[in-house]
Amino acid sequence: MRRVTIYDSMSRSARVFAPLEPPRVGLFVCGLTPYDEAHIGHARTFVFFDVVARAMTRWGYRVFSVQNVTNLDDKIIDRAAETGEDPLALAEGYFLSWRAASERLGIHSVNYFPHATDYIGEILRQTELLIERGHAYASAGSVYYNLSKFPAYGALSGQRTEALRPGARVEVDPAKRAPEDFVIWKAATPGEPSWDSPWGPGRPGWHIEDTAITLRLFGPRYDLHGGGLDLIFPHHESEIALAEATTGESPLVNYWMHGGLLNMGGEKMSKSLGNVYSLTTALDEFGPMVLRFFYLNAYYRSPLEFVRDKSLEEAREAYDRLALPANRIAEIVERDGPDRAGTELPEALAADADALVERLDATLAEDFNTRESIALLFGWTRRLAELLGELASFSGDALATLRAPYDWGTETLGLFVREPTGRAGAWEKVVPIALAARARARARGDFAEADRIRDELAAAGIRLEDHASGTRWEFREPS
RNA sequence: GCCGAGGUGGCAGAAUGGUUAAUGCGACGGACUGCAGAUCCGUUUCCUGGGGGUUCGAUUCCCUCCCUCGGCUCCA
């Protein structure tokens, strides 16, 4: 297992990672509240934790990755009331939509997506235990966490409860003993989904959903907890209070990892601000590779600025150039197979490829520095630039060596995955017909006709490039 | 107000107690091309929020101030 350092939000420092039970690693990431379509801000966080899981797996850890689904909360209920749908059905619809988008994005590392409502039994058990131990109290059909009994509250966020501004954004619930107490079990209002409990019909509060899930799946302590920076307070802080009061064990989480937010117009991208860009739209327009590249081209903890009509266009230019040698090699190998004959690599070049892969691992192992890894990969693309014309002369083995750094990028960053053919299959046959007609026109010097064909193809989303070896084409929406 | 995260070239963004502060985008020049695009080569040596301090040396460590963003009880 490779030595990995992780910036831990709790200690506010980079620490060498040591799993509780090597090589096993428990990773819990706070997932979505599916009350609407996901936007590209959400996906930043999940792509990053996908890289964490991919990289750790490569380095010999056995990662069990869990992403919860808050499939019932106020926003979902409100939304369902608007549309007349059943709240749980509405949530499941948006969850499945998110699953589809995240699959397209290449997020395949999540082992399990537990839904909060599948853990009601665990939640009730934990709530009762907390009341028994004096850490929670029932009031008006709800159950609240008694913060005065948990002095360690605030360690993660640095917040002191006496300095908070109760009601700054959310109204204070009069049933609470103290305004900083948070709800564990919420009394049902008529018409919303509810479960029977010793305190009457109700539904779980947000924070306990996660601790119920992790206590059951990971036990009282586990390795990694991730999520967006905006969840530190109160959500993660409250998870600690709930779990540690329930189990008596500490710390709940060994390493807290928080991803920076995606900003648009200098502000957090969020539904309530209205500055959202849908994930599905982004995937349709730019494809998964460009999006992943855009996210991973920055350190995960820093805020990242998304500029409409600029950021992803820029990322596409950069990614296309970065991936060019990888794609050319893939084309040759797809055509001739991995055992194709050809010249071998100069020894120095082969050694450099090996050394680069080691450097890439070492770089990424320092708190998942994806940006620096990409910079190194650009170095390799520059190195291969002069070989682009003669790639076809190399043997299959030689090409595999040249491709190794890109394969590393596929394994860890999820980049350099070529678009699946699918519908593109038909185009593969049709476009060459038009290209042949254009080639004949060019051969007889009828450039007006040649340009007409090129323009019409461009308007249809097929872009051409003429090369000495022939005409290359690709899908590219006209700009 | 309190807590937290950030302030680096035209833009996006790394890194480091020490030669010209990475990488990319963009821009400019050249090669290639019927043209265009793509690609390749070269240039973009005047960029580390302000002020103090520690040090032979600070963008990096410490203090302070300013600015931006996030959170302050169900937001990735």
Tab-separated table of C-alpha atoms in Angstrom, chain A:
chain	number	residue	atom	x	y	z
A	1	MET	CA	0.000	0.000	0.000
A	2	ARG	CA	1.297	3.344	-1.007
A	3	ARG	CA	1.830	6.042	1.567
A	4	VAL	CA	-0.929	8.630	1.163
A	5	THR	CA	-1.325	11.963	2.857
A	6	ILE	CA	-4.737	13.485	3.344
A	7	TYR	CA	-5.694	16.952	4.443
A	8	ASP	CA	-7.956	16.366	7.405
A	9	SER	CA	-10.465	19.126	8.107
A	10	MET	CA	-10.692	18.167	11.761
A	11	SER	CA	-7.020	18.642	12.559
A	12	ARG	CA	-6.626	21.235	9.780
A	13	SER	CA	-3.450	19.589	8.616
A	14	ALA	CA	-2.146	17.032	6.158
A	15	ARG	CA	-1.797	13.640	7.809
A	16	VAL	CA	-0.396	10.341	6.674
A	17	PHE	CA	-3.304	8.031	6.042
A	18	ALA	CA	-3.563	4.972	8.273
A	19	PRO	CA	-6.696	2.840	7.878
A	20	LEU	CA	-8.250	1.260	10.948
A	21	GLU	CA	-8.101	-2.207	9.406
A	22	PRO	CA	-5.679	-2.207	6.516
A	23	PRO	CA	-6.039	-2.743	3.683
A	24	ARG	CA	-9.734	-2.031	4.104
A	25	VAL	CA	-10.906	1.555	3.826
A	26	GLY	CA	-14.379	2.765	4.655
A	27	LEU	CA	-15.359	5.852	2.679
A	28	PHE	CA	-18.617	7.626	3.329
A	29	VAL	CA	-19.626	10.565	1.166
A	30	CYS	CA	-22.677	12.715	1.750
A	31	GLY	CA	-24.769	12.322	-1.348
A	32	LEU	CA	-27.556	14.311	-2.867
A	33	THR	CA	-30.932	15.331	-1.654
A	34	PRO	CA	-32.762	14.462	-4.859
A	35	TYR	CA	-35.450	17.110	-5.049
A	36	ASP	CA	-34.378	18.354	-8.464
A	37	GLU	CA	-31.931	17.675	-11.285
A	38	ALA	CA	-28.277	17.686	-10.278
A	39	HIS	CA	-26.088	20.568	-11.457
A	40	ILE	CA	-22.407	20.663	-12.281
A	41	GLY	CA	-21.561	21.913	-8.810
A	42	HIS	CA	-22.766	18.691	-7.233
A	43	ALA	CA	-20.808	16.590	-9.649
A	44	ARG	CA	-17.529	18.264	-8.745
A	45	THR	CA	-17.611	16.726	-5.299
A	46	PHE	CA	-18.564	13.268	-6.479
A	47	VAL	CA	-16.038	13.140	-9.284
A	48	PHE	CA	-13.371	13.991	-6.766
A	49	PHE	CA	-14.334	11.216	-4.366
A	50	ASP	CA	-14.495	8.873	-7.309
A	51	VAL	CA	-10.833	9.690	-7.877
A	52	VAL	CA	-10.092	9.050	-4.207
A	53	ALA	CA	-11.630	5.586	-4.466
A	54	ARG	CA	-9.964	4.809	-7.803
A	55	ALA	CA	-6.534	5.896	-6.649
A	56	MET	CA	-6.681	4.107	-3.331
A	57	THR	CA	-7.790	0.952	-5.062
A	58	ARG	CA	-4.822	1.224	-7.405
A	59	TRP	CA	-2.540	1.643	-4.419
A	60	GLY	CA	-3.612	-1.587	-2.816
A	61	TYR	CA	-6.364	-0.457	-0.484
A	62	ARG	CA	-9.717	-2.197	-0.525
A	63	VAL	CA	-12.179	0.648	-0.593
A	64	PHE	CA	-15.787	0.269	0.437
A	65	SER	CA	-17.421	3.428	-0.847
A	66	VAL	CA	-20.852	4.506	0.298
A	67	GLN	CA	-22.871	7.480	-0.859
A	68	ASN	CA	-26.090	8.069	1.007
A	69	VAL	CA	-29.325	9.353	-0.445
A	70	THR	CA	-31.400	11.766	1.629
A	71	ASN	CA	-34.588	10.687	-0.034
A	72	LEU	CA	-36.962	12.465	2.314
A	73	ASP	CA	-36.664	15.996	3.606
A	74	ASP	CA	-38.488	19.315	3.617
A	75	LYS	CA	-37.429	20.292	0.129
A	76	ILE	CA	-38.594	17.005	-1.328
A	77	ILE	CA	-41.916	17.277	0.473
A	78	ASP	CA	-42.390	20.866	-0.692
A	79	ARG	CA	-41.558	19.957	-4.256
A	80	ALA	CA	-43.886	16.981	-4.219
A	81	ALA	CA	-46.681	19.144	-2.887
A	82	GLU	CA	-46.189	21.431	-5.884
A	83	THR	CA	-46.265	18.650	-8.447
A	84	GLY	CA	-48.794	16.435	-6.708
A	85	GLU	CA	-46.412	13.492	-6.715
A	86	ASP	CA	-45.610	11.161	-3.880
A	87	PRO	CA	-42.486	12.555	-2.182
A	88	LEU	CA	-40.617	9.265	-2.110
A	89	ALA	CA	-41.414	8.591	-5.757
A	90	LEU	CA	-40.270	12.067	-6.706
A	91	ALA	CA	-37.017	11.575	-4.830
A	92	GLU	CA	-36.437	8.203	-6.434
A	93	GLY	CA	-36.976	9.707	-9.868
A	94	TYR	CA	-34.349	12.368	-9.334
A	95	PHE	CA	-32.044	9.869	-7.697
A	96	LEU	CA	-32.212	7.582	-10.725
A	97	SER	CA	-31.567	10.569	-12.942
A	98	TRP	CA	-28.493	11.376	-10.859
A	99	ARG	CA	-27.341	7.746	-11.054
A	100	ALA	CA	-27.604	7.831	-14.827
A	101	ALA	CA	-25.664	11.086	-15.046
A	102	SER	CA	-22.982	9.910	-12.655
A	103	GLU	CA	-22.555	6.699	-14.637
A	104	ARG	CA	-22.078	8.782	-17.761
A	105	LEU	CA	-19.524	10.780	-15.839
A	106	GLY	CA	-17.592	7.607	-15.167
A	107	ILE	CA	-18.339	7.461	-11.455
A	108	HIS	CA	-18.329	3.703	-11.034
A	109	SER	CA	-16.571	3.485	-7.686
A	110	VAL	CA	-19.557	3.787	-5.361
A	111	ASN	CA	-20.416	0.386	-3.918
A	112	TYR	CA	-23.685	1.268	-2.273
A	113	PHE	CA	-26.266	4.057	-2.281
A	114	PRO	CA	-28.224	3.594	0.966
A	115	HIS	CA	-31.537	5.424	1.117
A	116	ALA	CA	-32.350	7.126	4.388
A	117	THR	CA	-35.832	5.653	4.557
A	118	ASP	CA	-34.422	2.122	4.487
A	119	TYR	CA	-32.795	2.790	7.849
A	120	ILE	CA	-35.802	3.876	9.904
A	121	GLY	CA	-35.386	0.967	12.313
A	122	GLU	CA	-31.778	1.849	12.969
A	123	ILE	CA	-32.698	5.517	13.348
A	124	LEU	CA	-35.405	4.752	15.916
A	125	ARG	CA	-33.082	2.481	17.868
A	126	GLN	CA	-30.410	5.136	17.961
A	127	THR	CA	-32.888	7.820	18.962
A	128	GLU	CA	-34.155	5.761	21.878
A	129	LEU	CA	-30.643	5.111	23.026
A	130	LEU	CA	-29.867	8.816	22.953
A	131	ILE	CA	-32.919	9.622	25.053
A	132	GLU	CA	-31.986	6.891	27.523
A	133	ARG	CA	-28.566	8.403	27.943
A	134	GLY	CA	-29.882	11.898	28.372
A	135	HIS	CA	-28.500	13.162	25.063
A	136	ALA	CA	-31.928	13.733	23.567
A	137	TYR	CA	-35.415	14.674	24.656
A	138	ALA	CA	-38.894	14.374	23.224
A	139	SER	CA	-40.993	17.463	22.834
A	140	ALA	CA	-44.297	17.968	21.005
A	141	GLY	CA	-43.950	14.706	19.090
A	142	SER	CA	-40.418	15.434	17.966
A	143	VAL	CA	-37.084	14.408	19.421
A	144	TYR	CA	-34.228	16.867	19.790
A	145	TYR	CA	-30.571	16.477	20.507
A	146	ASN	CA	-29.544	18.046	23.774
A	147	LEU	CA	-26.395	19.901	22.855
A	148	SER	CA	-25.599	20.968	26.395
A	149	LYS	CA	-24.694	17.324	27.090
A	150	PHE	CA	-22.059	17.176	24.391
A	151	PRO	CA	-19.315	19.679	25.182
A	152	ALA	CA	-17.136	18.554	22.293
A	153	TYR	CA	-19.613	20.067	19.844
A	154	GLY	CA	-17.885	22.498	17.495
A	155	ALA	CA	-14.536	20.744	17.198
A	156	LEU	CA	-14.854	20.233	13.460
A	157	SER	CA	-16.245	23.607	12.478
A	158	GLY	CA	-14.658	25.789	15.135
A	159	GLN	CA	-18.125	27.085	15.918
A	160	ARG	CA	-19.047	27.853	19.494
A	161	THR	CA	-22.756	27.478	20.058
A	162	GLU	CA	-22.989	30.650	22.105
A	163	ALA	CA	-21.636	32.653	19.162
A	164	LEU	CA	-24.194	31.390	16.664
A	165	ARG	CA	-27.014	33.482	15.414
A	166	PRO	CA	-30.102	31.400	15.931
A	167	GLY	CA	-32.587	31.904	13.190
A	168	ALA	CA	-30.088	33.470	10.802
A	169	ARG	CA	-31.509	31.473	7.947
A	170	VAL	CA	-33.953	28.979	9.361
A	171	GLU	CA	-36.690	29.760	11.822
A	172	VAL	CA	-36.232	28.630	15.387
A	173	ASP	CA	-38.472	25.752	16.387
A	174	PRO	CA	-40.336	26.675	19.599
A	175	ALA	CA	-40.437	23.051	20.784
A	176	LYS	CA	-36.677	23.098	21.393
A	177	ARG	CA	-35.238	23.679	24.831
A	178	ALA	CA	-32.333	25.577	23.372
A	179	PRO	CA	-32.154	27.107	19.909
A	180	GLU	CA	-28.960	25.228	19.072
A	181	ASP	CA	-30.523	21.819	19.719
A	182	PHE	CA	-31.188	20.050	16.449
A	183	VAL	CA	-34.012	17.765	15.463
A	184	ILE	CA	-33.447	14.004	15.390
A	185	TRP	CA	-36.993	12.850	14.816
A	186	LYS	CA	-39.552	15.151	13.358
A	187	ALA	CA	-43.274	14.927	14.180
A	188	ALA	CA	-45.256	14.331	11.033
A	189	THR	CA	-47.599	16.877	9.605
A	190	PRO	CA	-50.639	15.373	7.885
A	191	GLY	CA	-50.145	14.202	4.338
A	192	GLU	CA	-46.401	13.625	4.438
A	193	PRO	CA	-44.742	10.216	4.691
A	194	SER	CA	-44.320	9.102	8.273
A	195	TRP	CA	-43.414	6.129	10.405
A	196	ASP	CA	-44.741	5.073	13.781
A	197	SER	CA	-42.510	5.775	16.719
A	198	PRO	CA	-42.744	5.913	20.526
A	199	TRP	CA	-43.277	9.671	20.119
A	200	GLY	CA	-46.010	9.401	17.522
A	201	PRO	CA	-45.831	9.354	13.735
A	202	GLY	CA	-42.851	11.155	12.322
A	203	ARG	CA	-39.833	11.072	10.054
A	204	PRO	CA	-36.089	11.289	10.632
A	205	GLY	CA	-34.072	14.475	10.807
A	206	TRP	CA	-31.211	14.887	8.373
A	207	HIS	CA	-28.161	14.302	10.516
A	208	ILE	CA	-29.205	11.010	12.078
A	209	GLU	CA	-29.809	9.413	8.705
A	210	ASP	CA	-26.102	9.379	8.051
A	211	THR	CA	-25.042	8.125	11.443
A	212	ALA	CA	-27.648	5.366	11.305
A	213	ILE	CA	-26.236	4.278	7.973
A	214	THR	CA	-22.593	4.429	8.961
A	215	LEU	CA	-23.109	2.756	12.318
A	216	ARG	CA	-24.710	-0.140	10.568
A	217	LEU	CA	-22.299	-0.349	7.637
A	218	PHE	CA	-19.022	0.697	9.224
A	219	GLY	CA	-19.521	0.451	12.959
A	220	PRO	CA	-18.738	3.115	15.562
A	221	ARG	CA	-15.574	4.349	13.852
A	222	TYR	CA	-14.461	4.524	10.267
A	223	ASP	CA	-11.752	5.931	8.051
A	224	LEU	CA	-12.952	8.620	5.670
A	225	HIS	CA	-15.893	10.913	5.523
A	226	GLY	CA	-16.279	13.264	2.587
A	227	GLY	CA	-18.615	15.900	1.343
A	228	GLY	CA	-18.858	19.497	0.282
A	229	LEU	CA	-17.382	22.264	2.384
A	230	ASP	CA	-20.865	23.612	2.981
A	231	LEU	CA	-21.803	20.535	4.987
A	232	ILE	CA	-19.283	20.984	7.779
A	233	PHE	CA	-21.704	22.904	9.905
A	234	PRO	CA	-24.178	21.879	11.080
A	235	HIS	CA	-24.395	18.540	9.300
A	236	HIS	CA	-21.058	16.893	9.956
A	237	GLU	CA	-20.704	18.488	13.338
A	238	SER	CA	-24.036	16.983	14.315
A	239	GLU	CA	-23.120	13.568	12.962
A	240	ILE	CA	-20.211	13.521	15.368
A	241	ALA	CA	-22.425	14.527	18.272
A	242	LEU	CA	-25.006	11.871	17.455
A	243	ALA	CA	-22.688	8.980	16.808
A	244	GLU	CA	-20.224	9.559	19.592
A	245	ALA	CA	-22.989	10.043	22.137
A	246	THR	CA	-24.637	6.855	20.932
A	247	THR	CA	-21.593	4.619	20.903
A	248	GLY	CA	-19.363	6.275	23.465
A	249	GLU	CA	-16.498	5.852	21.012
A	250	SER	CA	-14.384	8.559	19.465
A	251	PRO	CA	-13.485	9.695	16.919
A	252	LEU	CA	-16.323	8.709	14.657
A	253	VAL	CA	-14.237	9.545	11.612
A	254	ASN	CA	-10.476	9.372	11.285
A	255	TYR	CA	-10.116	11.725	8.329
A	256	TRP	CA	-12.575	14.379	7.250
A	257	MET	CA	-12.270	15.472	3.644
A	258	HIS	CA	-14.161	18.476	2.334
A	259	GLY	CA	-14.364	19.543	-1.268
A	260	GLY	CA	-14.440	23.180	-2.336
A	261	LEU	CA	-17.536	24.497	-3.992
A	262	LEU	CA	-18.092	25.382	-7.599
A	263	ASN	CA	-18.844	29.058	-7.975
A	264	MET	CA	-20.621	30.826	-10.775
A	265	GLY	CA	-20.506	34.577	-10.931
A	266	GLY	CA	-18.455	34.555	-7.747
A	267	GLU	CA	-21.180	32.763	-5.808
A	268	LYS	CA	-21.846	29.175	-4.853
A	269	MET	CA	-23.785	27.414	-7.575
A	270	SER	CA	-27.091	26.503	-6.043
A	271	LYS	CA	-30.701	26.077	-6.874
A	272	SER	CA	-31.780	28.746	-4.442
A	273	LEU	CA	-29.516	31.351	-6.036
A	274	GLY	CA	-30.723	30.355	-9.467
A	275	ASN	CA	-27.237	30.240	-10.965
A	276	VAL	CA	-27.251	26.598	-11.942
A	277	TYR	CA	-26.022	24.776	-14.988
A	278	SER	CA	-27.512	21.347	-15.337
A	279	LEU	CA	-25.241	18.341	-15.261
A	280	THR	CA	-27.126	16.623	-18.057
A	281	THR	CA	-26.818	19.662	-20.288
A	282	ALA	CA	-23.099	19.838	-19.631
A	283	LEU	CA	-22.718	16.141	-20.417
A	284	ASP	CA	-24.684	16.511	-23.625
A	285	GLU	CA	-22.680	19.501	-24.781
A	286	PHE	CA	-19.188	18.564	-23.686
A	287	GLY	CA	-19.141	14.915	-22.741
A	288	PRO	CA	-17.846	13.334	-19.553
A	289	MET	CA	-14.127	13.686	-20.231
A	290	VAL	CA	-14.204	17.462	-20.548
A	291	LEU	CA	-16.207	17.794	-17.346
A	292	ARG	CA	-13.908	15.520	-15.388
A	293	PHE	CA	-10.923	17.376	-16.748
A	294	PHE	CA	-12.415	20.690	-15.723
A	295	TYR	CA	-13.015	19.513	-12.158
A	296	LEU	CA	-9.710	17.749	-11.715
A	297	ASN	CA	-7.758	20.637	-13.159
A	298	ALA	CA	-7.999	22.336	-9.773
A	299	TYR	CA	-7.125	21.323	-6.246
A	300	TYR	CA	-10.245	19.827	-4.738
A	301	ARG	CA	-10.323	22.043	-1.666
A	302	SER	CA	-10.110	25.333	-3.537
A	303	PRO	CA	-13.138	27.148	-4.794
A	304	LEU	CA	-13.425	26.730	-8.550
A	305	GLU	CA	-14.917	29.369	-10.778
A	306	PHE	CA	-17.256	28.277	-13.524
A	307	VAL	CA	-17.755	30.807	-16.284
A	308	ARG	CA	-20.531	30.043	-18.707
A	309	ASP	CA	-19.506	29.804	-22.365
A	310	LYS	CA	-15.883	29.813	-21.282
A	311	SER	CA	-14.784	27.313	-18.661
A	312	LEU	CA	-15.891	24.155	-20.414
A	313	GLU	CA	-14.905	25.417	-23.855
A	314	GLU	CA	-11.449	26.078	-22.475
A	315	ALA	CA	-11.376	22.696	-20.785
A	316	ARG	CA	-12.315	21.044	-24.057
A	317	GLU	CA	-9.437	22.699	-25.909
A	318	ALA	CA	-7.024	21.671	-23.194
A	319	TYR	CA	-8.336	18.139	-22.782
A	320	ASP	CA	-8.388	17.450	-26.505
A	321	ARG	CA	-4.771	18.436	-26.773
A	322	LEU	CA	-3.814	16.456	-23.700
A	323	ALA	CA	-5.558	13.323	-24.954
A	324	LEU	CA	-4.375	13.550	-28.550
A	325	PRO	CA	-1.503	11.042	-28.367
A	326	ALA	CA	-3.599	8.672	-26.275
A	327	ASN	CA	-6.357	8.744	-28.853
A	328	ARG	CA	-3.987	8.253	-31.770
A	329	ILE	CA	-2.422	5.259	-30.073
A	330	ALA	CA	-5.844	3.833	-29.274
A	331	GLU	CA	-6.876	4.181	-32.920
A	332	ILE	CA	-3.839	2.256	-34.097
A	333	VAL	CA	-4.266	-0.489	-31.533
A	334	GLU	CA	-7.972	-0.805	-32.266
A	335	ARG	CA	-7.176	-1.232	-35.921
A	336	ASP	CA	-4.174	-3.569	-35.707
A	337	GLY	CA	-4.514	-5.226	-32.332
A	338	PRO	CA	-2.118	-5.107	-29.395
A	339	ASP	CA	0.394	-7.477	-30.987
A	340	ARG	CA	1.092	-5.416	-34.069
A	341	ALA	CA	4.617	-5.548	-35.454
A	342	GLY	CA	6.834	-2.510	-35.524
A	343	THR	CA	9.910	-0.917	-34.085
A	344	GLU	CA	10.659	-0.930	-30.392
A	345	LEU	CA	11.067	2.135	-28.257
A	346	PRO	CA	14.389	3.797	-27.511
A	347	GLU	CA	15.356	2.646	-24.048
A	348	ALA	CA	15.502	6.139	-22.632
A	349	LEU	CA	11.931	6.832	-23.657
A	350	ALA	CA	10.658	3.602	-22.126
A	351	ALA	CA	12.473	4.378	-18.896
A	352	ASP	CA	10.957	7.853	-18.864
A	353	ALA	CA	7.486	6.428	-19.220
A	354	ASP	CA	8.039	4.180	-16.211
A	355	ALA	CA	9.508	6.997	-14.182
A	356	LEU	CA	6.612	9.238	-15.072
A	357	VAL	CA	4.037	6.750	-13.854
A	358	GLU	CA	5.834	6.511	-10.535
A	359	ARG	CA	5.929	10.290	-10.295
A	360	LEU	CA	2.254	10.487	-11.083
A	361	ASP	CA	1.429	8.102	-8.271
A	362	ALA	CA	3.631	9.986	-5.850
A	363	THR	CA	2.058	13.297	-6.804
A	364	LEU	CA	-1.495	12.077	-6.523
A	365	ALA	CA	-0.725	10.432	-3.199
A	366	GLU	CA	-0.096	13.868	-1.736
A	367	ASP	CA	-3.634	14.762	-0.868
A	368	PHE	CA	-4.929	13.836	-4.315
A	369	ASN	CA	-3.231	16.595	-6.202
A	370	THR	CA	-5.009	16.013	-9.465
A	371	ARG	CA	-3.930	19.340	-10.934
A	372	GLU	CA	-0.256	18.618	-10.568
A	373	SER	CA	-0.803	15.152	-12.018
A	374	ILE	CA	-2.437	16.689	-15.064
A	375	ALA	CA	0.474	19.085	-15.461
A	376	LEU	CA	2.798	16.062	-15.551
A	377	LEU	CA	0.606	14.391	-18.154
A	378	PHE	CA	0.797	17.516	-20.291
A	379	GLY	CA	4.537	17.127	-20.123
A	380	TRP	CA	4.190	13.645	-21.602
A	381	THR	CA	1.882	14.873	-24.353
A	382	ARG	CA	4.473	17.504	-25.244
A	383	ARG	CA	7.126	14.811	-25.248
A	384	LEU	CA	5.086	12.674	-27.631
A	385	ALA	CA	4.189	15.582	-29.900
A	386	GLU	CA	7.243	15.069	-32.046
A	387	LEU	CA	6.436	11.356	-32.360
A	388	LEU	CA	2.845	11.865	-33.467
A	389	GLY	CA	3.659	11.366	-37.118
A	390	GLU	CA	5.543	8.117	-36.580
A	391	LEU	CA	3.346	6.422	-34.008
A	392	ALA	CA	2.176	3.976	-36.660
A	393	SER	CA	5.694	2.580	-36.997
A	394	PHE	CA	5.890	1.286	-33.416
A	395	SER	CA	5.152	-2.210	-32.177
A	396	GLY	CA	2.192	-2.991	-29.980
A	397	ASP	CA	4.486	-3.264	-26.964
A	398	ALA	CA	6.093	0.068	-27.711
A	399	LEU	CA	2.700	1.732	-28.019
A	400	ALA	CA	1.589	0.187	-24.740
A	401	THR	CA	4.606	1.738	-23.061
A	402	LEU	CA	3.899	5.129	-24.597
A	403	ARG	CA	0.329	4.850	-23.495
A	404	ALA	CA	1.141	3.848	-19.913
A	405	PRO	CA	0.901	7.347	-18.411
A	406	TYR	CA	-2.493	7.806	-20.063
A	407	ASP	CA	-3.599	4.410	-18.801
A	408	TRP	CA	-2.618	5.645	-15.380
A	409	GLY	CA	-4.873	8.639	-16.013
A	410	THR	CA	-7.739	6.340	-16.912
A	411	GLU	CA	-7.314	4.199	-13.843
A	412	THR	CA	-7.043	7.028	-11.328
A	413	LEU	CA	-8.592	10.134	-12.848
A	414	GLY	CA	-11.053	8.425	-15.137
A	415	LEU	CA	-9.745	10.401	-18.114
A	416	PHE	CA	-8.832	9.233	-21.626
A	417	VAL	CA	-11.879	7.022	-21.832
A	418	ARG	CA	-12.984	7.121	-25.436
A	419	GLU	CA	-16.618	7.837	-26.142
A	420	PRO	CA	-18.588	4.662	-26.625
A	421	THR	CA	-19.577	4.141	-30.225
A	422	GLY	CA	-23.281	3.233	-29.965
A	423	ARG	CA	-25.213	5.598	-32.177
A	424	ALA	CA	-21.910	6.834	-33.532
A	425	GLY	CA	-21.603	3.466	-35.241
A	426	ALA	CA	-23.878	4.498	-38.089
A	427	TRP	CA	-21.988	7.705	-38.635
A	428	GLU	CA	-18.801	5.737	-38.968
A	429	LYS	CA	-20.229	4.304	-42.143
A	430	VAL	CA	-22.082	7.318	-43.506
A	431	VAL	CA	-19.546	10.068	-43.035
A	432	PRO	CA	-16.866	8.383	-45.174
A	433	ILE	CA	-19.283	8.428	-48.118
A	434	ALA	CA	-19.425	12.207	-47.936
A	435	LEU	CA	-15.685	12.352	-47.388
A	436	ALA	CA	-15.058	10.322	-50.519
A	437	ALA	CA	-17.188	12.696	-52.582
A	438	ARG	CA	-15.296	15.616	-51.136
A	439	ALA	CA	-11.949	13.968	-51.849
A	440	ARG	CA	-12.949	13.507	-55.509
A	441	ALA	CA	-13.971	17.153	-55.718
A	442	ARG	CA	-10.649	18.224	-54.256
A	443	ALA	CA	-8.761	15.944	-56.599
A	444	ARG	CA	-10.278	17.622	-59.627
A	445	GLY	CA	-9.698	21.057	-58.109
A	446	ASP	CA	-13.372	21.791	-57.416
A	447	PHE	CA	-12.745	23.435	-54.083
A	448	ALA	CA	-16.086	25.174	-54.051
A	449	GLU	CA	-17.793	21.788	-53.967
A	450	ALA	CA	-15.281	20.481	-51.398
A	451	ASP	CA	-15.923	23.430	-49.119
A	452	ARG	CA	-19.658	23.090	-49.534
A	453	ILE	CA	-19.529	19.505	-48.321
A	454	ARG	CA	-17.327	20.480	-45.419
A	455	ASP	CA	-19.663	23.316	-44.422
A	456	GLU	CA	-22.751	21.158	-44.604
A	457	LEU	CA	-21.138	18.473	-42.497
A	458	ALA	CA	-20.044	21.112	-40.020
A	459	ALA	CA	-23.589	22.386	-39.754
A	460	ALA	CA	-24.662	18.825	-38.999
A	461	GLY	CA	-22.124	18.568	-36.201
A	462	ILE	CA	-19.322	16.779	-38.045
A	463	ARG	CA	-16.026	18.623	-38.116
A	464	LEU	CA	-13.330	17.763	-40.629
A	465	GLU	CA	-9.603	18.137	-40.566
A	466	ASP	CA	-7.416	17.456	-43.577
A	467	HIS	CA	-4.130	15.720	-43.019
A	468	ALA	CA	-1.475	14.373	-45.300
A	469	SER	CA	-2.708	10.872	-44.530
A	470	GLY	CA	-6.333	11.681	-45.205
A	471	THR	CA	-9.276	13.462	-43.661
A	472	ARG	CA	-10.089	13.025	-40.022
A	473	TRP	CA	-13.514	13.784	-38.596
A	474	GLU	CA	-15.187	14.115	-35.229
A	475	PHE	CA	-18.447	15.141	-33.642
A	476	ARG	CA	-18.374	18.780	-32.725
A	477	GLU	CA	-21.411	20.986	-32.434
A	478	PRO	CA	-21.066	24.091	-34.609
A	479	SER	CA	-20.162	27.034	-32.431
